[in-house]
Amino acid sequence: MTTRSSFALLAVAASACGGTKPDVVVPAPAVAAEPAAPDAPDAPDSAAAPYSVFDRAAAAITPEFLREQIAKLGSDELEGRGPTTRGDVAARGYLASQLAAYGYEPGGQGGSWEQSFDLVGVTAAMPKTWAFARGGKKLSLAWWDQYIAGSGVQAERGSVKNAEVVFVGYGITAPEYGWDDFKGQDVRGKVLLMLNSDPDWDPALFAGSSRLYYGRWSYKYESAARAGAVGAIIIHTTPSAGYPFQVVQSSWTGEQFELPAAGAATVVVKGWVTESAAGQLVALAGKKLPELVEAARSKDFRPVPLGVTTSLAFTNKVHRAPTANVLGLLRGSDPKLRDEVVVVTAHHDHLGIGKPNAAGDSIYNGALDNGAGCAQVLAIAKALASLPARPRRSVQVVFVAAEEQGLLGSAYYAANPSFPPGAIAANVNFDGGNIWGKTKDVTYIGKGKSSLDGIVEEIATRQGRTVKPDQFPDRGFFYRSDQFNFAKIGVPALYLSTGTEFVGKPSGWGTEQLRHYETTNYHQPTDQLAADWTFEGMVEDATIGLWTAYQVAQRDEVPSWTPGDEFEAARKAALAARKAAASPR
């Protein structure tokens, strides 16, 4: 890249152009001032928190502020903020310095701003071809164009030798839907070929067209590992994945990070193949892919051994290195509620430096993903700190690490939370943002799942906007960002995203912009701040996040999951655990 953004808190000793790594020096963040004595608590409901007070705080959220933050976080100097890199360290230092300047307390380990943890980085050297055979027939799938694979083991070598390939449909076991793609068949030691997504043709099954976690790639590999398979291959299609194969190419190559293995089952190889390659693979067995796909749509489906064997051997470069979530705390003012917290999140990482594109650019800046999310959370943090009276509950701002590697930072936080899960009132998450203009609507991913709906509706109505659920439900966005890990421990959570009805634009224009970003810039070096980005719509979306966090912090009642929701049981367990911990013994 040739554009360089001035970065006040970074000293850069060399050019970042074209992927050359500069020496980045990050000063320690400013020490937060001693917190003032708690203010008298505001009254519990929105009527006692006048809009005039809120509006003055919301004035901190401006287009200029958002652009400035994205310019800094998405600059070449941060080298794409790859986990454990200098850019990662620089981004964390910058975010902590901002929270300190707003008056937040460090919320990390030992009075620091960071919740540190180790990642294991694995760079797999996969062969140029992946070999399959049946009898005297052979098939070689070409690396990059036909297959992409990652290592499932944190070791210097991995191999699969003469393993049988079995087609297992969607690879799903879901007792609540009476669905089992394995039917008790022993697939230990085999390589499983499976469809992406989940069954979507019946509203009574798997939420119909709305994708559940069963449809996520991470579930597929977990399912294969639980079954004792040595490998799993997901058949990629753009409709089922929600993104083109080039996203698999950019996201699954180079160094891949995981939390250190702790004895959990894993497959040796995690593969993806194109639809055409999958067709060739099953043809080796005398099968037709469309017929197998159709058979997989039935509850009566049984695994189909293909009589095909496969071998694959690869080497790994393995190293262990630290990263961290950045945590800041705005302590609540109500003595009875300050031990409860609203957690506002955005992931600070992106993909770092990777394969150059046609223009020779190798820095994956991640300006929108997720410089924009971090910018909105910084704006919300600044606004909350500017209120004349602190919120009743505490607010914790968490910039999580390694989201792009599989939500790892939020997974670590959820396993090691600063507050007990039963004391976390809600999570408000930002991932991406609106860079195209004002909208008549806002997308609320998680709508219908919790009582947060009413709070979001209230402020959106005041803005003259409508609230819509996930407008691409088949892509399973609720399970694709960090709010998912909060939901898994029972915390009511939402993810605010851009609407699609843009003011002054024809119908369908917004969807076109989103799809263009997805096919051209998503997880590519071209995700950079551009002169034509506009931030008025992002201001309105961030204001909804501010209102939601503030109202959850102010009200007597905490949000709850909708009765029957998949996360309701986890919430009840978290609240019961907190109550038991508080009971005298």
XYZ file of C-alpha atoms in Angstrom:
585
model
C 0.000 0.000 0.000
C 1.047 3.583 -0.528
C -1.347 5.504 1.704
C 0.014 6.166 5.148
C -2.057 7.595 7.985
C -0.419 9.790 10.592
C -0.507 7.904 13.885
C 0.141 10.088 16.906
C 0.936 7.262 19.283
C 3.150 5.233 16.979
C 6.758 5.844 16.056
C 7.387 4.238 12.695
C 10.966 3.715 11.607
C 10.356 2.289 8.144
C 7.824 2.382 5.348
C 4.857 0.011 5.519
C 4.351 0.138 1.763
C 3.877 -3.104 -0.116
C 3.937 -5.248 3.009
C 7.391 -4.237 4.297
C 7.281 -4.471 8.070
C 8.219 -1.295 9.956
C 9.613 -1.229 13.450
C 6.647 -0.163 15.516
C 7.231 1.381 18.919
C 4.242 1.670 21.206
C 4.422 3.782 24.343
C 2.700 2.548 27.450
C -0.844 3.838 27.721
C -1.487 6.760 29.990
C -2.315 5.836 33.547
C -5.971 6.313 34.304
C -6.842 8.908 36.875
C -8.078 7.705 40.233
C -11.805 7.118 39.902
C -13.941 9.780 41.470
C -16.292 8.995 44.289
C -19.445 7.398 42.937
C -22.124 9.783 41.841
C -25.597 9.465 43.228
C -27.415 6.869 41.162
C -29.762 8.004 38.472
C -33.367 6.915 38.713
C -33.879 3.452 37.258
C -35.901 4.035 34.122
C -35.495 5.911 30.884
C -37.921 8.620 31.969
C -35.491 9.643 34.693
C -32.574 9.656 32.245
C -33.739 12.579 30.099
C -32.995 12.506 26.431
C -31.318 15.879 26.857
C -28.678 14.253 29.079
C -28.298 11.355 26.688
C -28.081 13.625 23.655
C -25.242 15.607 25.207
C -23.303 12.388 25.751
C -24.151 11.087 22.288
C -22.634 14.233 20.792
C -19.256 12.528 21.293
C -20.165 10.207 18.416
C -19.284 12.164 15.288
C -18.311 11.286 11.706
C -14.949 12.955 12.247
C -14.214 10.876 15.346
C -15.141 7.623 13.611
C -13.067 8.401 10.525
C -10.054 9.310 12.670
C -10.205 6.067 14.630
C -10.628 3.908 11.533
C -7.739 5.707 9.843
C -5.514 4.834 12.781
C -6.616 1.244 13.284
C -6.699 0.474 9.558
C -3.384 2.107 8.683
C -0.465 0.280 7.083
C 1.583 0.951 10.204
C -0.475 -1.627 12.088
C 0.233 -4.230 9.399
C -3.283 -5.651 9.431
C -3.328 -6.318 13.204
C -2.562 -10.023 12.825
C -2.676 -11.904 16.145
C 0.591 -11.875 18.145
C 2.288 -9.467 15.688
C 3.728 -5.993 16.256
C 0.586 -4.565 14.718
C -1.479 -6.480 17.258
C 0.603 -5.033 20.104
C 0.366 -1.539 18.618
C -3.406 -1.704 18.250
C -3.829 -2.893 21.821
C -1.618 -0.113 23.129
C -3.566 2.490 21.209
C -6.960 1.239 22.382
C -5.802 1.152 26.001
C -4.450 4.695 25.744
C -7.819 5.909 24.490
C -9.716 4.275 27.338
C -7.263 5.762 29.816
C -7.811 9.211 28.318
C -11.576 8.830 28.769
C -11.166 8.013 32.477
C -11.657 4.253 32.458
C -9.903 2.000 34.939
C -7.672 -0.818 33.712
C -9.717 -4.012 33.749
C -7.049 -6.596 32.990
C -4.700 -8.767 34.988
C -2.730 -7.237 37.829
C -4.096 -3.750 37.283
C -3.129 -3.746 33.613
C -5.260 -3.021 30.570
C -4.878 -6.512 29.174
C -6.255 -9.981 29.722
C -3.328 -11.886 28.261
C -3.395 -15.431 26.956
C -1.357 -17.580 24.622
C -2.206 -18.631 21.113
C -0.628 -21.466 19.196
C 0.201 -20.407 15.662
C 0.330 -23.146 13.044
C 1.527 -22.561 9.490
C 0.782 -25.659 7.444
C 2.709 -26.519 4.285
C 0.095 -28.437 2.346
C 0.992 -30.428 -0.787
C 0.251 -29.056 -4.232
C -2.277 -31.839 -4.756
C -4.560 -33.895 -2.519
C -4.717 -37.513 -3.678
C -7.844 -39.674 -3.765
C -8.172 -43.192 -5.188
C -10.734 -45.912 -5.798
C -9.498 -49.125 -7.273
C -7.315 -48.145 -10.193
C -8.870 -44.704 -10.528
C -7.102 -41.682 -9.104
C -7.970 -38.045 -8.547
C -5.678 -35.179 -7.596
C -7.238 -31.947 -6.360
C -5.095 -28.861 -6.839
C -4.147 -26.678 -3.896
C -5.676 -23.207 -3.969
C -7.955 -23.632 -6.980
C -9.746 -26.796 -5.842
C -8.897 -27.363 -2.205
C -7.753 -25.435 0.841
C -6.838 -27.177 4.068
C -5.549 -26.355 7.496
C -3.906 -28.426 10.169
C -6.050 -29.700 12.989
C -3.037 -30.646 15.092
C -0.576 -28.468 16.981
C 2.408 -30.580 15.955
C 5.236 -30.355 13.445
C 3.743 -33.040 11.212
C 0.330 -34.326 10.315
C -0.839 -37.056 8.009
C -3.816 -39.049 6.867
C -2.964 -42.356 5.191
C -5.354 -44.446 3.129
C -8.352 -43.182 5.069
C -11.785 -43.989 3.684
C -13.946 -41.049 2.619
C -17.545 -41.072 3.864
C -20.245 -38.611 2.828
C -22.166 -37.663 5.987
C -24.639 -35.122 4.630
C -24.632 -32.051 6.861
C -22.666 -33.827 9.596
C -25.255 -32.790 12.184
C -26.487 -34.511 15.327
C -29.393 -32.509 16.771
C -31.627 -34.529 19.122
C -34.021 -31.613 19.610
C -34.907 -31.842 15.927
C -34.792 -35.627 15.729
C -31.867 -35.293 13.321
C -28.804 -37.542 13.198
C -26.675 -37.711 10.079
C -24.455 -40.431 11.546
C -27.110 -42.994 12.563
C -24.618 -44.751 14.798
C -22.228 -45.586 11.968
C -18.608 -45.904 13.041
C -16.575 -43.248 11.231
C -13.487 -43.414 13.417
C -10.318 -43.017 11.400
C -12.196 -41.831 8.323
C -12.334 -38.554 6.395
C -15.812 -37.045 6.318
C -17.164 -35.164 3.316
C -19.988 -32.854 4.359
C -22.252 -30.080 3.189
C -21.965 -26.554 4.481
C -24.947 -24.896 6.237
C -27.873 -26.789 7.785
C -31.204 -28.124 6.481
C -33.255 -25.031 5.621
C -36.350 -26.106 3.733
C -38.686 -26.737 6.698
C -39.463 -23.894 9.168
C -39.932 -26.532 11.865
C -36.348 -27.712 11.440
C -33.235 -25.706 12.289
C -35.157 -22.392 12.234
C -35.890 -22.806 8.531
C -33.872 -20.392 6.447
C -32.218 -18.877 9.543
C -28.906 -20.623 10.051
C -28.118 -22.028 13.472
C -24.737 -22.976 14.869
C -25.200 -26.418 13.318
C -24.567 -24.759 9.963
C -21.247 -23.140 10.864
C -17.939 -24.535 9.630
C -16.638 -24.670 13.197
C -19.474 -27.023 14.177
C -18.645 -29.283 11.216
C -15.062 -29.807 12.342
C -16.134 -30.241 15.964
C -18.739 -32.804 14.918
C -16.185 -34.779 12.910
C -13.741 -34.745 15.824
C -16.380 -35.966 18.275
C -17.122 -38.842 15.914
C -13.452 -39.850 15.873
C -12.773 -38.916 12.249
C -9.235 -38.023 11.195
C -10.325 -35.431 8.673
C -13.262 -33.346 7.506
C -13.881 -31.750 4.131
C -16.563 -29.084 3.741
C -18.076 -28.573 0.305
C -18.024 -24.854 -0.386
C -20.716 -23.045 -2.313
C -21.150 -19.299 -2.204
C -24.863 -19.503 -1.251
C -24.226 -21.949 1.600
C -21.172 -20.134 2.963
C -22.347 -16.586 2.368
C -19.016 -15.689 0.771
C -16.978 -16.759 -2.276
C -14.171 -19.312 -2.252
C -11.610 -16.497 -2.305
C -12.544 -15.782 1.321
C -11.663 -19.374 2.199
C -8.378 -18.908 0.347
C -7.462 -15.747 2.252
C -8.767 -16.844 5.648
C -7.502 -20.434 5.793
C -3.971 -19.967 4.487
C -0.905 -18.620 6.211
C -0.570 -18.837 9.964
C -3.684 -20.093 11.728
C -4.181 -19.582 15.437
C -5.870 -21.649 18.100
C -6.058 -21.691 21.852
C -3.572 -24.211 23.255
C -4.894 -27.748 22.957
C -6.188 -29.092 26.238
C -6.872 -32.692 25.310
C -9.987 -31.950 23.275
C -10.675 -34.212 20.314
C -9.594 -32.833 16.959
C -9.310 -33.923 13.359
C -5.893 -34.048 11.698
C -6.909 -32.064 8.634
C -9.626 -29.433 8.160
C -10.418 -29.132 4.488
C -12.547 -27.171 2.058
C -13.223 -28.094 -1.569
C -15.054 -26.269 -4.317
C -18.386 -27.635 -5.464
C -16.912 -28.759 -8.780
C -14.058 -30.552 -7.005
C -16.563 -32.306 -4.747
C -18.430 -33.404 -7.853
C -15.258 -34.969 -9.224
C -14.572 -36.659 -5.899
C -17.947 -38.369 -5.619
C -17.850 -39.240 -9.338
C -14.797 -41.337 -8.515
C -17.240 -43.468 -6.529
C -19.787 -43.531 -9.334
C -22.018 -41.045 -7.504
C -23.572 -37.749 -8.532
C -23.274 -34.848 -6.116
C -26.816 -33.474 -6.680
C -28.258 -36.888 -5.798
C -26.227 -37.075 -2.586
C -27.293 -33.546 -1.666
C -30.935 -34.466 -2.206
C -30.591 -37.600 -0.073
C -29.041 -35.524 2.729
C -32.201 -33.431 2.948
C -34.060 -36.279 4.652
C -34.097 -37.221 8.323
C -33.710 -40.796 7.095
C -30.337 -40.064 5.500
C -27.560 -42.492 6.383
C -23.813 -42.017 5.818
C -22.598 -43.047 2.379
C -19.183 -44.766 2.280
C -17.689 -43.796 -1.069
C -15.148 -46.583 -1.321
C -12.594 -43.842 -1.935
C -9.392 -43.585 0.062
C -7.247 -40.539 0.591
C -3.771 -39.738 1.791
C -2.339 -36.379 2.755
C 0.896 -35.506 4.541
C 2.025 -32.050 5.590
C 4.443 -30.233 7.830
C 3.707 -27.418 10.254
C 5.632 -24.533 11.681
C 4.347 -24.229 15.230
C 4.957 -21.464 17.714
C 3.311 -20.212 20.852
C 2.918 -16.480 21.393
C 0.845 -14.138 23.549
C -2.001 -11.866 22.590
C -4.567 -10.100 24.751
C -8.035 -8.719 25.127
C -8.040 -5.024 26.088
C -10.315 -4.279 29.054
C -11.450 -0.961 30.489
C -13.938 -0.459 33.306
C -16.286 2.441 34.026
C -17.364 1.657 37.552
C -21.059 2.006 38.301
C -22.503 4.525 40.729
C -25.178 2.461 42.478
C -23.740 0.510 45.436
C -26.372 -2.196 44.924
C -25.779 -2.599 41.188
C -22.165 -1.665 40.546
C -21.075 -5.310 40.824
C -23.162 -6.005 37.742
C -21.862 -5.011 34.333
C -22.781 -4.299 30.735
C -20.043 -5.504 28.385
C -19.527 -3.644 25.097
C -17.285 -5.449 22.625
C -15.524 -5.292 19.277
C -12.659 -7.408 17.996
C -9.380 -5.580 17.426
C -7.642 -8.136 15.201
C -7.629 -8.775 11.476
C -5.575 -11.002 9.151
C -2.192 -9.274 9.192
C 0.146 -9.680 6.228
C -0.717 -12.364 3.697
C -0.668 -13.318 0.059
C -0.331 -10.233 -2.179
C -3.210 -9.351 -4.458
C -2.832 -8.481 -8.138
C -1.664 -4.986 -7.188
C 1.090 -6.387 -4.976
C -0.605 -5.327 -1.750
C -0.045 -7.835 1.054
C -1.397 -5.906 4.055
C -4.910 -6.938 5.015
C -5.828 -3.690 6.773
C -9.301 -4.606 8.026
C -10.484 -0.999 8.060
C -14.140 -1.976 8.035
C -13.512 -5.372 9.631
C -13.064 -4.391 12.343
C -11.554 -0.950 12.585
C -15.110 0.324 12.210
C -16.418 -1.786 15.075
C -13.598 -0.619 17.351
C -14.229 2.997 16.360
C -17.893 2.723 17.327
C -17.053 1.139 20.674
C -14.471 3.848 21.385
C -17.127 6.461 20.621
C -19.583 4.748 22.957
C -16.932 4.497 25.675
C -16.143 8.196 25.357
C -19.830 9.116 25.443
C -20.565 7.037 28.546
C -17.615 8.570 30.368
C -18.906 12.060 29.564
C -22.264 11.564 31.308
C -22.782 13.925 34.265
C -23.563 10.913 36.466
C -22.029 7.492 36.089
C -24.419 4.718 35.023
C -25.830 2.675 37.881
C -24.261 -0.573 36.728
C -20.650 -0.788 35.679
C -19.723 -0.798 32.010
C -16.816 -2.850 30.746
C -15.384 -2.155 27.312
C -13.617 -5.190 25.864
C -11.650 -5.203 22.630
C -11.267 -8.917 22.022
C -8.428 -10.640 20.204
C -8.291 -13.273 17.462
C -11.923 -13.128 16.361
C -10.907 -13.892 12.800
C -9.299 -17.129 13.979
C -12.561 -18.483 15.383
C -13.771 -16.061 18.090
C -10.804 -17.016 20.274
C -10.490 -13.850 22.355
C -14.138 -13.805 23.354
C -13.985 -17.553 24.002
C -11.114 -16.945 26.414
C -12.984 -14.086 28.091
C -16.147 -16.193 28.401
C -14.130 -18.929 30.099
C -12.350 -16.379 32.323
C -14.796 -13.480 32.737
C -14.028 -10.427 34.853
C -17.500 -10.724 36.365
C -19.507 -13.912 36.985
C -21.748 -14.667 33.971
C -24.796 -14.141 36.164
C -23.593 -10.597 36.897
C -23.139 -9.679 33.222
C -26.398 -7.942 32.372
C -25.909 -7.869 28.594
C -23.396 -7.790 25.774
C -23.538 -5.239 22.949
C -21.194 -6.177 20.102
C -19.999 -4.325 17.008
C -18.412 -6.015 14.010
C -18.110 -3.828 10.908
C -20.190 -0.744 10.236
C -22.151 1.385 7.803
C -19.903 3.358 5.431
C -22.534 4.137 2.785
C -24.887 6.688 4.369
C -27.986 7.081 6.509
C -30.570 4.313 6.485
C -34.257 4.116 7.242
C -33.627 0.872 9.110
C -31.077 -0.819 11.336
C -30.229 -4.509 11.385
C -30.385 -6.037 14.847
C -28.856 -9.496 14.801
C -30.453 -11.303 17.695
C -33.865 -9.654 17.313
C -36.576 -11.763 18.870
C -34.149 -13.627 21.099
C -34.245 -11.404 24.203
C -35.913 -8.489 25.965
C -33.224 -6.203 24.546
C -35.657 -5.760 21.659
C -37.662 -3.084 23.456
C -34.621 -0.942 24.244
C -33.394 -1.031 20.653
C -36.871 -0.293 19.292
C -37.222 2.739 21.576
C -34.144 4.582 20.334
C -34.571 3.511 16.708
C -38.106 4.898 16.738
C -36.772 8.175 18.093
C -34.363 8.233 15.145
C -37.271 7.622 12.777
C -35.938 4.201 11.811
C -37.301 0.690 11.794
C -35.578 -2.278 13.403
C -35.131 -5.357 11.263
C -33.810 -8.787 12.155
C -30.857 -10.361 10.378
C -31.545 -9.592 6.729
C -29.405 -12.512 5.584
C -30.591 -15.185 8.053
C -29.177 -18.020 5.976
C -25.653 -16.847 6.827
C -25.939 -17.342 10.584
C -24.411 -14.021 11.596
C -25.430 -14.455 15.242
C -22.954 -17.337 15.466
C -20.194 -15.610 13.496
C -19.079 -12.873 15.880
C -18.165 -12.447 19.509
C -21.645 -12.040 20.964
C -22.053 -15.790 20.412
C -19.556 -16.652 23.142
C -21.394 -14.385 25.585
C -24.692 -16.012 24.656
C -23.201 -19.452 25.301
C -22.593 -18.498 28.952
C -26.140 -17.165 29.182
C -25.604 -13.433 28.652
C -28.342 -11.709 26.585
C -26.446 -10.374 23.603
C -26.910 -8.518 20.356
C -24.924 -7.460 17.335
C -25.877 -4.216 15.613
C -25.299 -4.008 11.879
C -26.104 -1.703 9.009
C -29.550 -1.443 7.522
C -30.199 -1.796 3.803
C -32.793 0.911 3.054
C -30.550 3.889 2.325
C -31.969 7.396 2.388
C -32.197 8.833 -1.116
C -31.207 5.567 -2.789
C -33.351 3.165 -4.825
C -34.595 -0.140 -3.461
C -31.888 -2.782 -3.496
C -29.015 -0.287 -3.557
C -27.933 -1.094 -0.011
C -27.894 -4.828 -0.609
C -25.761 -4.218 -3.698
C -23.210 -2.288 -1.616
C -23.009 -5.026 0.987
C -22.564 -7.715 -1.643
C -19.933 -5.709 -3.466
C -17.955 -5.351 -0.243
C -18.339 -9.053 0.458
C -17.151 -10.178 -2.964
C -14.448 -7.539 -3.471
C -13.073 -6.315 -0.140
C -14.069 -8.719 2.648
C -10.884 -10.338 4.014
C -8.882 -8.790 1.188
C -6.087 -6.162 1.142
C -8.627 -3.751 -0.363
C -10.518 -3.391 2.929
C -9.067 0.104 3.409
C -10.416 3.492 4.412
C -11.497 5.327 1.250
C -12.308 8.964 0.541
C -15.905 8.141 -0.391
C -16.723 6.488 2.939
C -19.436 8.382 4.792
C -20.133 8.051 8.498
C -23.537 9.596 9.212
C -25.190 6.180 9.201
C -22.505 4.723 11.445
C -23.121 7.566 13.901
C -26.783 6.583 14.160
C -25.967 2.886 14.615
C -23.388 3.630 17.312
C -25.947 5.853 19.042
C -28.306 2.876 19.248
C -25.499 0.885 20.860
C -24.860 3.706 23.317
C -28.528 3.910 24.274
C -28.772 0.141 24.685
C -25.715 -0.075 26.924
C -26.822 2.933 28.971
C -30.371 1.729 29.479
C -29.258 -1.750 30.514
C -26.918 -0.085 32.992
C -29.707 2.128 34.372
C -32.808 -0.028 34.665
C -33.759 -2.109 37.685
C -34.496 -5.213 35.637
C -31.802 -6.917 33.619
C -32.531 -8.303 30.149
C -33.666 -11.888 29.748
C -33.809 -14.390 26.936
C -37.126 -15.017 25.231
C -38.765 -18.093 26.807
C -37.690 -21.173 24.906
C -34.623 -19.555 23.355
C -31.623 -21.842 22.923
C -29.612 -19.811 25.482
C -32.310 -19.469 28.164
C -31.132 -22.511 30.127
C -27.579 -21.167 30.280
C -28.898 -17.867 31.667
C -30.920 -19.588 34.363
C -27.870 -21.605 35.364
C -25.684 -18.478 35.502
C -28.177 -16.585 37.651
C -28.596 -19.579 39.957
C -24.821 -19.899 40.353
C -24.532 -16.231 41.253
C -27.348 -16.513 43.776
C -25.759 -19.585 45.337
C -22.385 -17.843 45.579
C -24.000 -14.912 47.396
C -25.888 -17.092 49.874
C -24.435 -17.369 53.391
C -22.876 -20.728 54.104
